[in-house]
Amino acid sequence: MYFNENGFLPPHDYELTLNDLRESLLVRGPGDGEPWDVTWRLFLIDQLEALVQQLWDVGIHQIYIDGSFVEAKAHPNDIDGYFECDVMELATGELERKLNALDPYKVWTWDSSSRKPYRGYTKKQLPMWHRYRVELYPHFGQLSGIKDEYGHDQQFPAAFRKSRDTYLPKGIIKLSR
């Protein structure tokens, strides 16, 4: 694994365990002498692990992470991702109920009214972001609200495999147990 000339992982789904991720280029850095915040990146992985374990505990195994964490950015703000889930379990609130039964902070919601401001950020953040600095979105085939270079809404799998500003293809991490 390496960063290309655009600072992205080359287009591919890189399957890693959380331990593999901790030892990867994404945490340890490219080794080019530039500053790299290993301590912060390890903290983000620990935070991610708490949420991913909860997803695994309710039977969700298709989990992908992206955002500035998987780019050549020394200090990413957070970890973004999505997971594949059953539409009916999400629509009925059953998934949220199961996840919140596991999470001591009850952060599992995607209701826009739950978003709160954070100093220095224009975008309001979900409760999971405020507690864990991680945002994981459910995906069941719906549009994500993220537009492509032509102004069309994309599903999460397409949106997370392109940069948001240049629309260049990039790699993504698929978490495995």
CSV table of N, CA and C in Angstrom, one decimal:
chain,number,residue,atom,x,y,z
A,1,MET,N,0.8,-1.2,0.0
A,1,MET,CA,0.0,0.0,0.0
A,1,MET,C,0.9,1.2,0.0
A,2,TYR,N,0.5,2.2,-0.8
A,2,TYR,CA,1.3,3.5,-0.9
A,2,TYR,C,0.3,4.6,-1.3
A,3,PHE,N,0.8,5.8,-1.1
A,3,PHE,CA,0.0,7.0,-1.6
A,3,PHE,C,0.5,7.3,-3.0
A,4,ASN,N,-0.4,7.6,-3.9
A,4,ASN,CA,0.0,8.0,-5.2
A,4,ASN,C,0.3,9.5,-5.3
A,5,GLU,N,0.6,10.0,-6.4
A,5,GLU,CA,1.0,11.4,-6.6
A,5,GLU,C,-0.1,12.4,-6.2
A,6,ASN,N,-1.3,12.0,-6.0
A,6,ASN,CA,-2.4,12.8,-5.6
A,6,ASN,C,-2.7,12.7,-4.1
A,7,GLY,N,-1.9,11.9,-3.4
A,7,GLY,CA,-2.1,11.7,-2.0
A,7,GLY,C,-3.1,10.7,-1.6
A,8,PHE,N,-3.6,9.9,-2.5
A,8,PHE,CA,-4.6,8.9,-2.3
A,8,PHE,C,-4.0,7.5,-2.4
A,9,LEU,N,-4.7,6.5,-1.8
A,9,LEU,CA,-4.4,5.2,-2.1
A,9,LEU,C,-4.8,4.9,-3.5
A,10,PRO,N,-4.0,4.1,-4.3
A,10,PRO,CA,-4.5,3.8,-5.6
A,10,PRO,C,-5.8,3.1,-5.6
A,11,PRO,N,-6.7,3.3,-6.6
A,11,PRO,CA,-8.0,2.7,-6.6
A,11,PRO,C,-8.0,1.2,-6.3
A,12,HIS,N,-8.6,0.8,-5.2
A,12,HIS,CA,-8.7,-0.6,-4.9
A,12,HIS,C,-9.4,-0.7,-3.5
A,13,ASP,N,-10.0,-1.8,-3.2
A,13,ASP,CA,-10.6,-2.1,-1.9
A,13,ASP,C,-9.5,-2.8,-1.1
A,14,TYR,N,-8.9,-2.2,-0.1
A,14,TYR,CA,-7.8,-2.8,0.7
A,14,TYR,C,-8.5,-3.4,1.9
A,15,GLU,N,-8.4,-4.8,2.0
A,15,GLU,CA,-9.0,-5.4,3.2
A,15,GLU,C,-8.0,-5.6,4.3
A,16,LEU,N,-8.3,-5.0,5.4
A,16,LEU,CA,-7.4,-5.0,6.6
A,16,LEU,C,-8.2,-5.3,7.9
A,17,THR,N,-7.5,-5.9,8.8
A,17,THR,CA,-8.1,-6.0,10.1
A,17,THR,C,-7.7,-4.7,10.9
A,18,LEU,N,-8.3,-4.5,12.0
A,18,LEU,CA,-8.0,-3.3,12.8
A,18,LEU,C,-6.5,-3.3,13.2
A,19,ASN,N,-5.9,-4.5,13.5
A,19,ASN,CA,-4.5,-4.6,13.9
A,19,ASN,C,-3.7,-4.3,12.6
A,20,ASP,N,-4.1,-4.8,11.5
A,20,ASP,CA,-3.3,-4.5,10.2
A,20,ASP,C,-3.3,-3.0,10.0
A,21,LEU,N,-4.5,-2.4,10.2
A,21,LEU,CA,-4.6,-1.0,10.0
A,21,LEU,C,-3.7,-0.2,11.0
A,22,ARG,N,-3.6,-0.6,12.2
A,22,ARG,CA,-2.7,0.1,13.2
A,22,ARG,C,-1.2,0.0,12.7
A,23,GLU,N,-0.9,-1.0,12.0
A,23,GLU,CA,0.5,-1.2,11.5
A,23,GLU,C,0.7,-0.7,10.1
A,24,SER,N,-0.3,-0.2,9.5
A,24,SER,CA,-0.2,0.2,8.1
A,24,SER,C,0.3,1.6,7.8
A,25,LEU,N,0.6,1.9,6.6
A,25,LEU,CA,1.0,3.2,6.2
A,25,LEU,C,0.0,4.3,6.7
A,26,LEU,N,-1.2,4.0,6.8
A,26,LEU,CA,-2.2,5.0,7.2
A,26,LEU,C,-2.0,5.5,8.6
A,27,VAL,N,-1.4,4.7,9.4
A,27,VAL,CA,-1.1,5.1,10.8
A,27,VAL,C,0.3,5.4,11.0
A,28,ARG,N,1.2,4.6,10.5
A,28,ARG,CA,2.6,4.7,10.6
A,28,ARG,C,3.3,5.8,9.8
A,29,GLY,N,2.6,6.2,8.7
A,29,GLY,CA,3.0,7.2,7.8
A,29,GLY,C,3.8,6.7,6.6
A,30,PRO,N,4.0,7.6,5.6
A,30,PRO,CA,4.7,7.2,4.4
A,30,PRO,C,6.3,7.1,4.6
A,31,GLY,N,6.8,7.5,5.7
A,31,GLY,CA,8.2,7.4,6.0
A,31,GLY,C,9.1,8.3,5.1
A,32,ASP,N,8.5,9.4,4.7
A,32,ASP,CA,9.2,10.3,3.8
A,32,ASP,C,9.8,11.5,4.6
A,33,GLY,N,9.8,11.5,5.9
A,33,GLY,CA,10.4,12.5,6.7
A,33,GLY,C,9.5,13.6,7.0
A,34,GLU,N,8.3,13.7,6.4
A,34,GLU,CA,7.3,14.7,6.7
A,34,GLU,C,6.6,14.4,8.0
A,35,PRO,N,6.1,15.4,8.7
A,35,PRO,CA,5.4,15.1,10.0
A,35,PRO,C,4.2,14.2,9.8
A,36,TRP,N,3.9,13.4,10.7
A,36,TRP,CA,2.8,12.4,10.6
A,36,TRP,C,2.3,12.2,12.0
A,37,ASP,N,1.1,12.4,12.3
A,37,ASP,CA,0.5,12.3,13.7
A,37,ASP,C,0.1,10.9,14.0
A,38,VAL,N,1.1,10.0,14.3
A,38,VAL,CA,0.8,8.6,14.6
A,38,VAL,C,-0.1,8.5,15.8
A,39,THR,N,0.2,9.3,16.9
A,39,THR,CA,-0.6,9.2,18.1
A,39,THR,C,-2.0,9.5,17.9
A,40,TRP,N,-2.3,10.5,17.1
A,40,TRP,CA,-3.7,10.9,16.8
A,40,TRP,C,-4.4,9.8,15.9
A,41,ARG,N,-3.7,9.3,15.0
A,41,ARG,CA,-4.2,8.3,14.1
A,41,ARG,C,-4.5,7.0,14.9
A,42,LEU,N,-3.6,6.6,15.8
A,42,LEU,CA,-3.9,5.5,16.7
A,42,LEU,C,-5.1,5.7,17.6
A,43,PHE,N,-5.3,6.9,18.1
A,43,PHE,CA,-6.5,7.3,18.8
A,43,PHE,C,-7.7,7.1,18.0
A,44,LEU,N,-7.7,7.5,16.7
A,44,LEU,CA,-8.9,7.4,15.9
A,44,LEU,C,-9.2,5.9,15.6
A,45,ILE,N,-8.2,5.1,15.5
A,45,ILE,CA,-8.4,3.6,15.3
A,45,ILE,C,-9.0,3.0,16.5
A,46,ASP,N,-8.6,3.4,17.7
A,46,ASP,CA,-9.2,2.9,18.9
A,46,ASP,C,-10.7,3.3,19.0
A,47,GLN,N,-11.0,4.6,18.6
A,47,GLN,CA,-12.4,5.0,18.6
A,47,GLN,C,-13.2,4.3,17.6
A,48,LEU,N,-12.6,4.1,16.4
A,48,LEU,CA,-13.3,3.3,15.3
A,48,LEU,C,-13.6,1.9,15.8
A,49,GLU,N,-12.6,1.3,16.5
A,49,GLU,CA,-12.8,-0.1,16.9
A,49,GLU,C,-14.0,-0.3,17.8
A,50,ALA,N,-14.3,0.7,18.7
A,50,ALA,CA,-15.4,0.6,19.6
A,50,ALA,C,-16.7,0.5,18.8
A,51,LEU,N,-16.8,1.3,17.7
A,51,LEU,CA,-18.0,1.3,16.9
A,51,LEU,C,-18.1,0.1,16.0
A,52,VAL,N,-17.0,-0.3,15.4
A,52,VAL,CA,-17.0,-1.5,14.5
A,52,VAL,C,-17.3,-2.7,15.3
A,53,GLN,N,-16.8,-2.8,16.5
A,53,GLN,CA,-17.1,-4.0,17.3
A,53,GLN,C,-18.7,-4.1,17.6
A,54,GLN,N,-19.3,-3.0,17.8
A,54,GLN,CA,-20.7,-2.9,17.9
A,54,GLN,C,-21.4,-3.4,16.7
A,55,LEU,N,-21.0,-2.9,15.5
A,55,LEU,CA,-21.5,-3.4,14.2
A,55,LEU,C,-21.4,-4.9,14.1
A,56,TRP,N,-20.2,-5.4,14.3
A,56,TRP,CA,-19.9,-6.8,14.2
A,56,TRP,C,-20.9,-7.6,15.2
A,57,ASP,N,-21.1,-7.1,16.4
A,57,ASP,CA,-21.9,-7.7,17.4
A,57,ASP,C,-23.4,-7.9,16.9
A,58,VAL,N,-23.8,-7.0,16.1
A,58,VAL,CA,-25.2,-7.1,15.6
A,58,VAL,C,-25.3,-7.7,14.2
A,59,GLY,N,-24.1,-8.3,13.7
A,59,GLY,CA,-24.1,-9.1,12.5
A,59,GLY,C,-23.8,-8.3,11.2
A,60,ILE,N,-23.2,-7.1,11.4
A,60,ILE,CA,-22.8,-6.3,10.2
A,60,ILE,C,-21.3,-6.5,10.0
A,61,HIS,N,-21.0,-6.9,8.7
A,61,HIS,CA,-19.6,-7.2,8.5
A,61,HIS,C,-19.0,-6.5,7.3
A,62,GLN,N,-19.8,-5.8,6.5
A,62,GLN,CA,-19.4,-5.1,5.3
A,62,GLN,C,-19.2,-3.6,5.8
A,63,ILE,N,-18.0,-3.3,6.2
A,63,ILE,CA,-17.7,-2.0,6.8
A,63,ILE,C,-16.5,-1.4,6.0
A,64,TYR,N,-16.7,-0.2,5.6
A,64,TYR,CA,-15.6,0.5,4.8
A,64,TYR,C,-15.3,1.9,5.4
A,65,ILE,N,-14.0,2.2,5.4
A,65,ILE,CA,-13.6,3.5,5.9
A,65,ILE,C,-12.9,4.3,4.8
A,66,ASP,N,-13.0,5.6,5.0
A,66,ASP,CA,-12.5,6.5,4.0
A,66,ASP,C,-12.2,7.9,4.6
A,67,GLY,N,-12.3,8.9,3.8
A,67,GLY,CA,-12.1,10.3,4.3
A,67,GLY,C,-10.6,10.6,4.3
A,68,SER,N,-10.3,11.7,5.0
A,68,SER,CA,-8.9,12.2,5.1
A,68,SER,C,-8.0,11.2,5.8
A,69,PHE,N,-8.6,10.3,6.6
A,69,PHE,CA,-7.8,9.3,7.3
A,69,PHE,C,-7.1,8.4,6.3
A,70,VAL,N,-7.6,8.1,5.1
A,70,VAL,CA,-7.0,7.2,4.2
A,70,VAL,C,-6.3,8.0,3.1
A,71,GLU,N,-5.9,9.2,3.4
A,71,GLU,CA,-5.2,10.1,2.5
A,71,GLU,C,-3.9,10.5,3.1
A,72,ALA,N,-3.0,11.1,2.3
A,72,ALA,CA,-1.7,11.5,2.8
A,72,ALA,C,-1.8,12.9,3.6
A,73,LYS,N,-2.6,12.9,4.6
A,73,LYS,CA,-2.9,14.0,5.4
A,73,LYS,C,-2.3,13.7,6.8
A,74,ALA,N,-1.4,14.5,7.3
A,74,ALA,CA,-0.7,14.2,8.5
A,74,ALA,C,-1.6,14.1,9.7
A,75,HIS,N,-2.6,15.0,9.8
A,75,HIS,CA,-3.5,15.0,10.9
A,75,HIS,C,-5.0,15.1,10.4
A,76,PRO,N,-5.6,13.9,10.1
A,76,PRO,CA,-7.0,13.9,9.7
A,76,PRO,C,-7.9,14.3,10.8
A,77,ASN,N,-9.0,14.9,10.4
A,77,ASN,CA,-10.0,15.4,11.4
A,77,ASN,C,-10.7,14.2,12.1
A,78,ASP,N,-10.9,13.2,11.3
A,78,ASP,CA,-11.8,12.1,11.8
A,78,ASP,C,-11.7,10.9,10.8
A,79,ILE,N,-12.5,9.9,11.0
A,79,ILE,CA,-12.7,8.8,10.1
A,79,ILE,C,-14.1,8.7,9.6
A,80,ASP,N,-14.3,8.7,8.3
A,80,ASP,CA,-15.6,8.5,7.7
A,80,ASP,C,-15.7,7.1,7.2
A,81,GLY,N,-17.0,6.6,7.1
A,81,GLY,CA,-17.2,5.3,6.5
A,81,GLY,C,-18.6,5.0,6.3
A,82,TYR,N,-18.9,3.8,5.8
A,82,TYR,CA,-20.2,3.3,5.7
A,82,TYR,C,-20.2,1.8,5.9
A,83,PHE,N,-21.4,1.3,6.1
A,83,PHE,CA,-21.6,-0.1,6.3
A,83,PHE,C,-22.8,-0.5,5.6
A,84,GLU,N,-22.8,-1.8,5.1
A,84,GLU,CA,-24.0,-2.3,4.4
A,84,GLU,C,-24.9,-2.9,5.4
A,85,CYS,N,-26.2,-2.6,5.3
A,85,CYS,CA,-27.2,-3.1,6.2
A,85,CYS,C,-28.5,-3.4,5.5
A,86,ASP,N,-29.4,-4.0,6.3
A,86,ASP,CA,-30.7,-4.4,5.8
A,86,ASP,C,-31.6,-3.1,5.9
A,87,VAL,N,-32.3,-2.8,4.8
A,87,VAL,CA,-33.2,-1.6,4.8
A,87,VAL,C,-34.3,-1.7,5.8
A,88,MET,N,-34.9,-2.8,6.0
A,88,MET,CA,-36.0,-3.0,6.9
A,88,MET,C,-35.5,-2.8,8.3
A,89,GLU,N,-34.4,-3.4,8.6
A,89,GLU,CA,-33.9,-3.3,10.0
A,89,GLU,C,-33.6,-1.8,10.3
A,90,LEU,N,-33.1,-1.0,9.3
A,90,LEU,CA,-32.8,0.4,9.5
A,90,LEU,C,-34.1,1.2,9.6
A,91,ALA,N,-35.0,0.9,8.6
A,91,ALA,CA,-36.3,1.7,8.6
A,91,ALA,C,-37.2,1.5,9.8
A,92,THR,N,-37.2,0.3,10.4
A,92,THR,CA,-38.0,0.1,11.6
A,92,THR,C,-37.3,0.6,12.9
A,93,GLY,N,-36.1,1.0,12.8
A,93,GLY,CA,-35.4,1.5,14.0
A,93,GLY,C,-34.7,0.4,14.8
A,94,GLU,N,-34.9,-0.8,14.3
A,94,GLU,CA,-34.3,-2.0,15.0
A,94,GLU,C,-32.8,-1.9,15.0
A,95,LEU,N,-32.2,-1.6,13.9
A,95,LEU,CA,-30.7,-1.5,13.9
A,95,LEU,C,-30.2,-0.4,14.9
A,96,GLU,N,-30.8,0.7,14.9
A,96,GLU,CA,-30.4,1.8,15.8
A,96,GLU,C,-30.6,1.3,17.3
A,97,ARG,N,-31.7,0.7,17.5
A,97,ARG,CA,-32.0,0.2,18.9
A,97,ARG,C,-30.9,-0.8,19.3
A,98,LYS,N,-30.6,-1.8,18.5
A,98,LYS,CA,-29.6,-2.8,18.8
A,98,LYS,C,-28.3,-2.2,19.1
A,99,LEU,N,-27.9,-1.2,18.2
A,99,LEU,CA,-26.6,-0.6,18.4
A,99,LEU,C,-26.5,0.3,19.6
A,100,ASN,N,-27.6,1.0,19.9
A,100,ASN,CA,-27.6,1.8,21.1
A,100,ASN,C,-27.6,1.0,22.4
A,101,ALA,N,-28.1,-0.2,22.3
A,101,ALA,CA,-28.1,-1.1,23.5
A,101,ALA,C,-26.7,-1.5,23.8
A,102,LEU,N,-25.8,-1.5,22.8
A,102,LEU,CA,-24.4,-1.8,23.0
A,102,LEU,C,-23.5,-0.6,23.4
A,103,ASP,N,-23.9,0.5,22.9
A,103,ASP,CA,-23.0,1.7,23.0
A,103,ASP,C,-23.4,2.5,24.3
A,104,PRO,N,-22.4,2.7,25.2
A,104,PRO,CA,-22.7,3.4,26.5
A,104,PRO,C,-23.1,4.8,26.3
A,105,TYR,N,-22.8,5.4,25.2
A,105,TYR,CA,-23.2,6.8,24.9
A,105,TYR,C,-24.4,7.0,24.0
A,106,LYS,N,-25.0,5.9,23.5
A,106,LYS,CA,-26.2,5.9,22.7
A,106,LYS,C,-26.0,6.9,21.5
A,107,VAL,N,-24.9,6.7,20.8
A,107,VAL,CA,-24.6,7.7,19.7
A,107,VAL,C,-25.2,7.3,18.3
A,108,TRP,N,-25.8,6.1,18.2
A,108,TRP,CA,-26.2,5.6,16.9
A,108,TRP,C,-27.5,6.3,16.5
A,109,THR,N,-27.4,7.3,15.6
A,109,THR,CA,-28.5,7.9,15.0
A,109,THR,C,-28.0,8.7,13.8
A,110,TRP,N,-28.8,8.8,12.8
A,110,TRP,CA,-28.5,9.6,11.6
A,110,TRP,C,-29.5,10.7,11.4
A,111,ASP,N,-30.3,10.9,12.4
A,111,ASP,CA,-31.3,12.0,12.3
A,111,ASP,C,-30.7,13.3,12.3
A,112,SER,N,-31.0,14.1,11.2
A,112,SER,CA,-30.3,15.4,11.1
A,112,SER,C,-30.6,16.3,12.2
A,113,SER,N,-31.7,16.2,13.0
A,113,SER,CA,-31.9,17.0,14.1
A,113,SER,C,-31.0,16.7,15.3
A,114,SER,N,-30.3,15.6,15.2
A,114,SER,CA,-29.3,15.2,16.3
A,114,SER,C,-27.9,15.9,16.1
A,115,ARG,N,-27.7,16.5,14.9
A,115,ARG,CA,-26.4,17.1,14.6
A,115,ARG,C,-26.3,18.4,15.4
A,116,LYS,N,-25.1,18.5,15.9
A,116,LYS,CA,-24.7,19.7,16.7
A,116,LYS,C,-23.4,20.4,16.2
A,117,PRO,N,-23.3,21.7,16.4
A,117,PRO,CA,-22.1,22.4,16.0
A,117,PRO,C,-20.9,22.0,16.8
A,118,TYR,N,-19.7,22.2,16.2
A,118,TYR,CA,-18.5,22.0,16.9
A,118,TYR,C,-17.6,23.2,16.5
A,119,ARG,N,-16.9,23.7,17.5
A,119,ARG,CA,-16.1,24.9,17.3
A,119,ARG,C,-15.2,24.8,16.0
A,120,GLY,N,-15.2,25.8,15.2
A,120,GLY,CA,-14.4,25.9,14.0
A,120,GLY,C,-14.9,25.1,12.8
A,121,TYR,N,-16.0,24.4,13.0
A,121,TYR,CA,-16.5,23.6,11.9
A,121,TYR,C,-17.8,24.2,11.4
A,122,THR,N,-18.0,24.3,10.1
A,122,THR,CA,-19.3,24.8,9.5
A,122,THR,C,-20.3,23.8,9.5
A,123,LYS,N,-20.0,22.5,9.3
A,123,LYS,CA,-20.9,21.4,9.2
A,123,LYS,C,-21.2,20.9,10.7
A,124,LYS,N,-22.5,20.8,10.9
A,124,LYS,CA,-22.9,20.2,12.2
A,124,LYS,C,-22.6,18.7,12.2
A,125,GLN,N,-22.3,18.1,13.3
A,125,GLN,CA,-21.8,16.7,13.4
A,125,GLN,C,-22.8,15.9,14.2
A,126,LEU,N,-22.8,14.6,13.8
A,126,LEU,CA,-23.6,13.6,14.5
A,126,LEU,C,-23.1,13.3,15.9
A,127,PRO,N,-23.9,12.8,16.8
A,127,PRO,CA,-23.4,12.4,18.1
A,127,PRO,C,-22.2,11.5,18.1
A,128,MET,N,-22.2,10.5,17.1
A,128,MET,CA,-21.0,9.6,17.1
A,128,MET,C,-19.7,10.3,16.8
A,129,TRP,N,-19.8,11.4,16.0
A,129,TRP,CA,-18.6,12.1,15.7
A,129,TRP,C,-18.1,12.9,16.9
A,130,HIS,N,-19.1,13.5,17.7
A,130,HIS,CA,-18.7,14.2,18.9
A,130,HIS,C,-18.0,13.3,19.9
A,131,ARG,N,-18.5,12.1,20.0
A,131,ARG,CA,-18.0,11.2,21.0
A,131,ARG,C,-16.7,10.4,20.5
A,132,TYR,N,-16.8,10.0,19.3
A,132,TYR,CA,-15.7,9.1,18.8
A,132,TYR,C,-14.8,9.7,17.7
A,133,ARG,N,-15.2,10.8,17.1
A,133,ARG,CA,-14.6,11.4,15.9
A,133,ARG,C,-14.6,10.4,14.7
A,134,VAL,N,-15.7,9.7,14.7
A,134,VAL,CA,-15.9,8.7,13.6
A,134,VAL,C,-17.4,8.9,13.1
A,135,GLU,N,-17.6,8.9,11.8
A,135,GLU,CA,-19.0,8.9,11.3
A,135,GLU,C,-19.1,7.7,10.4
A,136,LEU,N,-20.0,6.8,10.7
A,136,LEU,CA,-20.3,5.6,9.9
A,136,LEU,C,-21.8,5.7,9.5
A,137,TYR,N,-22.0,5.6,8.2
A,137,TYR,CA,-23.3,5.7,7.7
A,137,TYR,C,-23.9,4.4,7.2
A,138,PRO,N,-25.2,4.1,7.4
A,138,PRO,CA,-25.8,2.9,6.8
A,138,PRO,C,-26.0,3.0,5.3
A,139,HIS,N,-25.7,1.9,4.6
A,139,HIS,CA,-26.0,1.9,3.2
A,139,HIS,C,-26.8,0.6,2.9
A,140,PHE,N,-27.8,0.8,2.1
A,140,PHE,CA,-28.7,-0.3,1.7
A,140,PHE,C,-29.1,-0.1,0.2
A,141,GLY,N,-28.3,0.7,-0.5
A,141,GLY,CA,-28.6,1.0,-1.9
A,141,GLY,C,-29.1,2.4,-2.2
A,142,GLN,N,-29.3,3.2,-1.2
A,142,GLN,CA,-29.8,4.5,-1.3
A,142,GLN,C,-28.8,5.5,-1.8
A,143,LEU,N,-29.2,6.7,-2.2
A,143,LEU,CA,-28.3,7.8,-2.6
A,143,LEU,C,-27.7,8.4,-1.3
A,144,SER,N,-26.5,8.9,-1.4
A,144,SER,CA,-25.8,9.4,-0.2
A,144,SER,C,-26.0,10.9,0.0
A,145,GLY,N,-26.4,11.6,-1.0
A,145,GLY,CA,-26.4,13.1,-0.9
A,145,GLY,C,-25.1,13.7,-1.4
A,146,ILE,N,-24.1,12.9,-1.7
A,146,ILE,CA,-22.8,13.4,-2.2
A,146,ILE,C,-22.9,13.4,-3.7
A,147,LYS,N,-22.6,14.5,-4.4
A,147,LYS,CA,-22.8,14.6,-5.8
A,147,LYS,C,-21.5,14.2,-6.5
A,148,ASP,N,-21.6,13.7,-7.8
A,148,ASP,CA,-20.4,13.4,-8.6
A,148,ASP,C,-20.1,14.7,-9.4
A,149,GLU,N,-19.1,14.5,-10.3
A,149,GLU,CA,-18.6,15.7,-11.0
A,149,GLU,C,-19.7,16.2,-12.0
A,150,TYR,N,-20.7,15.5,-12.2
A,150,TYR,CA,-21.8,15.9,-13.1
A,150,TYR,C,-23.0,16.5,-12.4
A,151,GLY,N,-22.9,16.5,-11.0
A,151,GLY,CA,-24.0,17.0,-10.2
A,151,GLY,C,-25.1,15.9,-9.9
A,152,HIS,N,-24.8,14.7,-10.1
A,152,HIS,CA,-25.7,13.6,-9.8
A,152,HIS,C,-25.4,13.0,-8.4
A,153,ASP,N,-26.5,12.7,-7.7
A,153,ASP,CA,-26.3,12.0,-6.4
A,153,ASP,C,-25.7,10.6,-6.6
A,154,GLN,N,-24.8,10.2,-5.7
A,154,GLN,CA,-24.1,8.9,-5.8
A,154,GLN,C,-24.5,8.1,-4.6
A,155,GLN,N,-24.4,6.8,-4.7
A,155,GLN,CA,-24.5,5.9,-3.6
A,155,GLN,C,-23.2,6.0,-2.8
A,156,PHE,N,-23.2,5.5,-1.6
A,156,PHE,CA,-21.9,5.6,-0.8
A,156,PHE,C,-20.8,4.8,-1.4
A,157,PRO,N,-20.9,3.6,-2.0
A,157,PRO,CA,-19.8,3.0,-2.6
A,157,PRO,C,-19.1,3.8,-3.7
A,158,ALA,N,-19.8,4.5,-4.5
A,158,ALA,CA,-19.2,5.3,-5.5
A,158,ALA,C,-18.6,6.6,-4.9
A,159,ALA,N,-19.4,7.2,-4.1
A,159,ALA,CA,-18.9,8.5,-3.5
A,159,ALA,C,-17.7,8.4,-2.7
A,160,PHE,N,-17.5,7.3,-2.0
A,160,PHE,CA,-16.3,7.1,-1.1
A,160,PHE,C,-15.1,6.6,-1.9
A,161,ARG,N,-15.3,6.3,-3.1
A,161,ARG,CA,-14.1,5.9,-3.9
A,161,ARG,C,-13.7,6.9,-4.9
A,162,LYS,N,-14.1,8.2,-4.7
A,162,LYS,CA,-13.6,9.3,-5.4
A,162,LYS,C,-13.4,10.5,-4.5
A,163,SER,N,-12.4,11.3,-4.9
A,163,SER,CA,-12.2,12.5,-4.0
A,163,SER,C,-13.3,13.5,-4.2
A,164,ARG,N,-13.7,14.2,-3.2
A,164,ARG,CA,-14.8,15.1,-3.3
A,164,ARG,C,-14.5,16.4,-4.1
A,165,ASP,N,-13.3,16.8,-4.2
A,165,ASP,CA,-13.0,18.0,-4.9
A,165,ASP,C,-12.5,17.8,-6.4
A,166,THR,N,-11.7,16.8,-6.6
A,166,THR,CA,-11.2,16.5,-8.0
A,166,THR,C,-11.9,15.4,-8.6
A,167,TYR,N,-12.7,14.6,-7.9
A,167,TYR,CA,-13.4,13.4,-8.4
A,167,TYR,C,-12.5,12.3,-8.9
A,168,LEU,N,-11.2,12.4,-8.5
A,168,LEU,CA,-10.3,11.3,-8.9
A,168,LEU,C,-10.6,10.0,-8.2
A,169,PRO,N,-10.4,8.9,-8.8
A,169,PRO,CA,-10.6,7.6,-8.1
A,169,PRO,C,-9.5,7.4,-7.0
A,170,LYS,N,-10.0,6.7,-6.0
A,170,LYS,CA,-9.0,6.4,-4.9
A,170,LYS,C,-9.4,5.1,-4.2
A,171,GLY,N,-8.5,4.7,-3.4
A,171,GLY,CA,-8.7,3.4,-2.7
A,171,GLY,C,-9.5,3.7,-1.4
A,172,ILE,N,-10.0,2.6,-0.9
A,172,ILE,CA,-10.8,2.6,0.4
A,172,ILE,C,-10.4,1.4,1.2
A,173,ILE,N,-10.7,1.4,2.5
A,173,ILE,CA,-10.4,0.3,3.4
A,173,ILE,C,-11.6,-0.5,3.7
A,174,LYS,N,-11.6,-1.8,3.5
A,174,LYS,CA,-12.6,-2.7,3.9
A,174,LYS,C,-12.1,-3.4,5.2
A,175,LEU,N,-12.9,-3.2,6.3
A,175,LEU,CA,-12.4,-3.8,7.5
A,175,LEU,C,-12.9,-5.3,7.6
A,176,SER,N,-11.9,-6.1,8.1
A,176,SER,CA,-12.2,-7.5,8.3
A,176,SER,C,-11.9,-7.9,9.7
A,177,ARG,N,-12.4,-9.0,10.2
A,177,ARG,CA,-12.2,-9.4,11.5
A,177,ARG,C,-10.8,-10.0,11.7
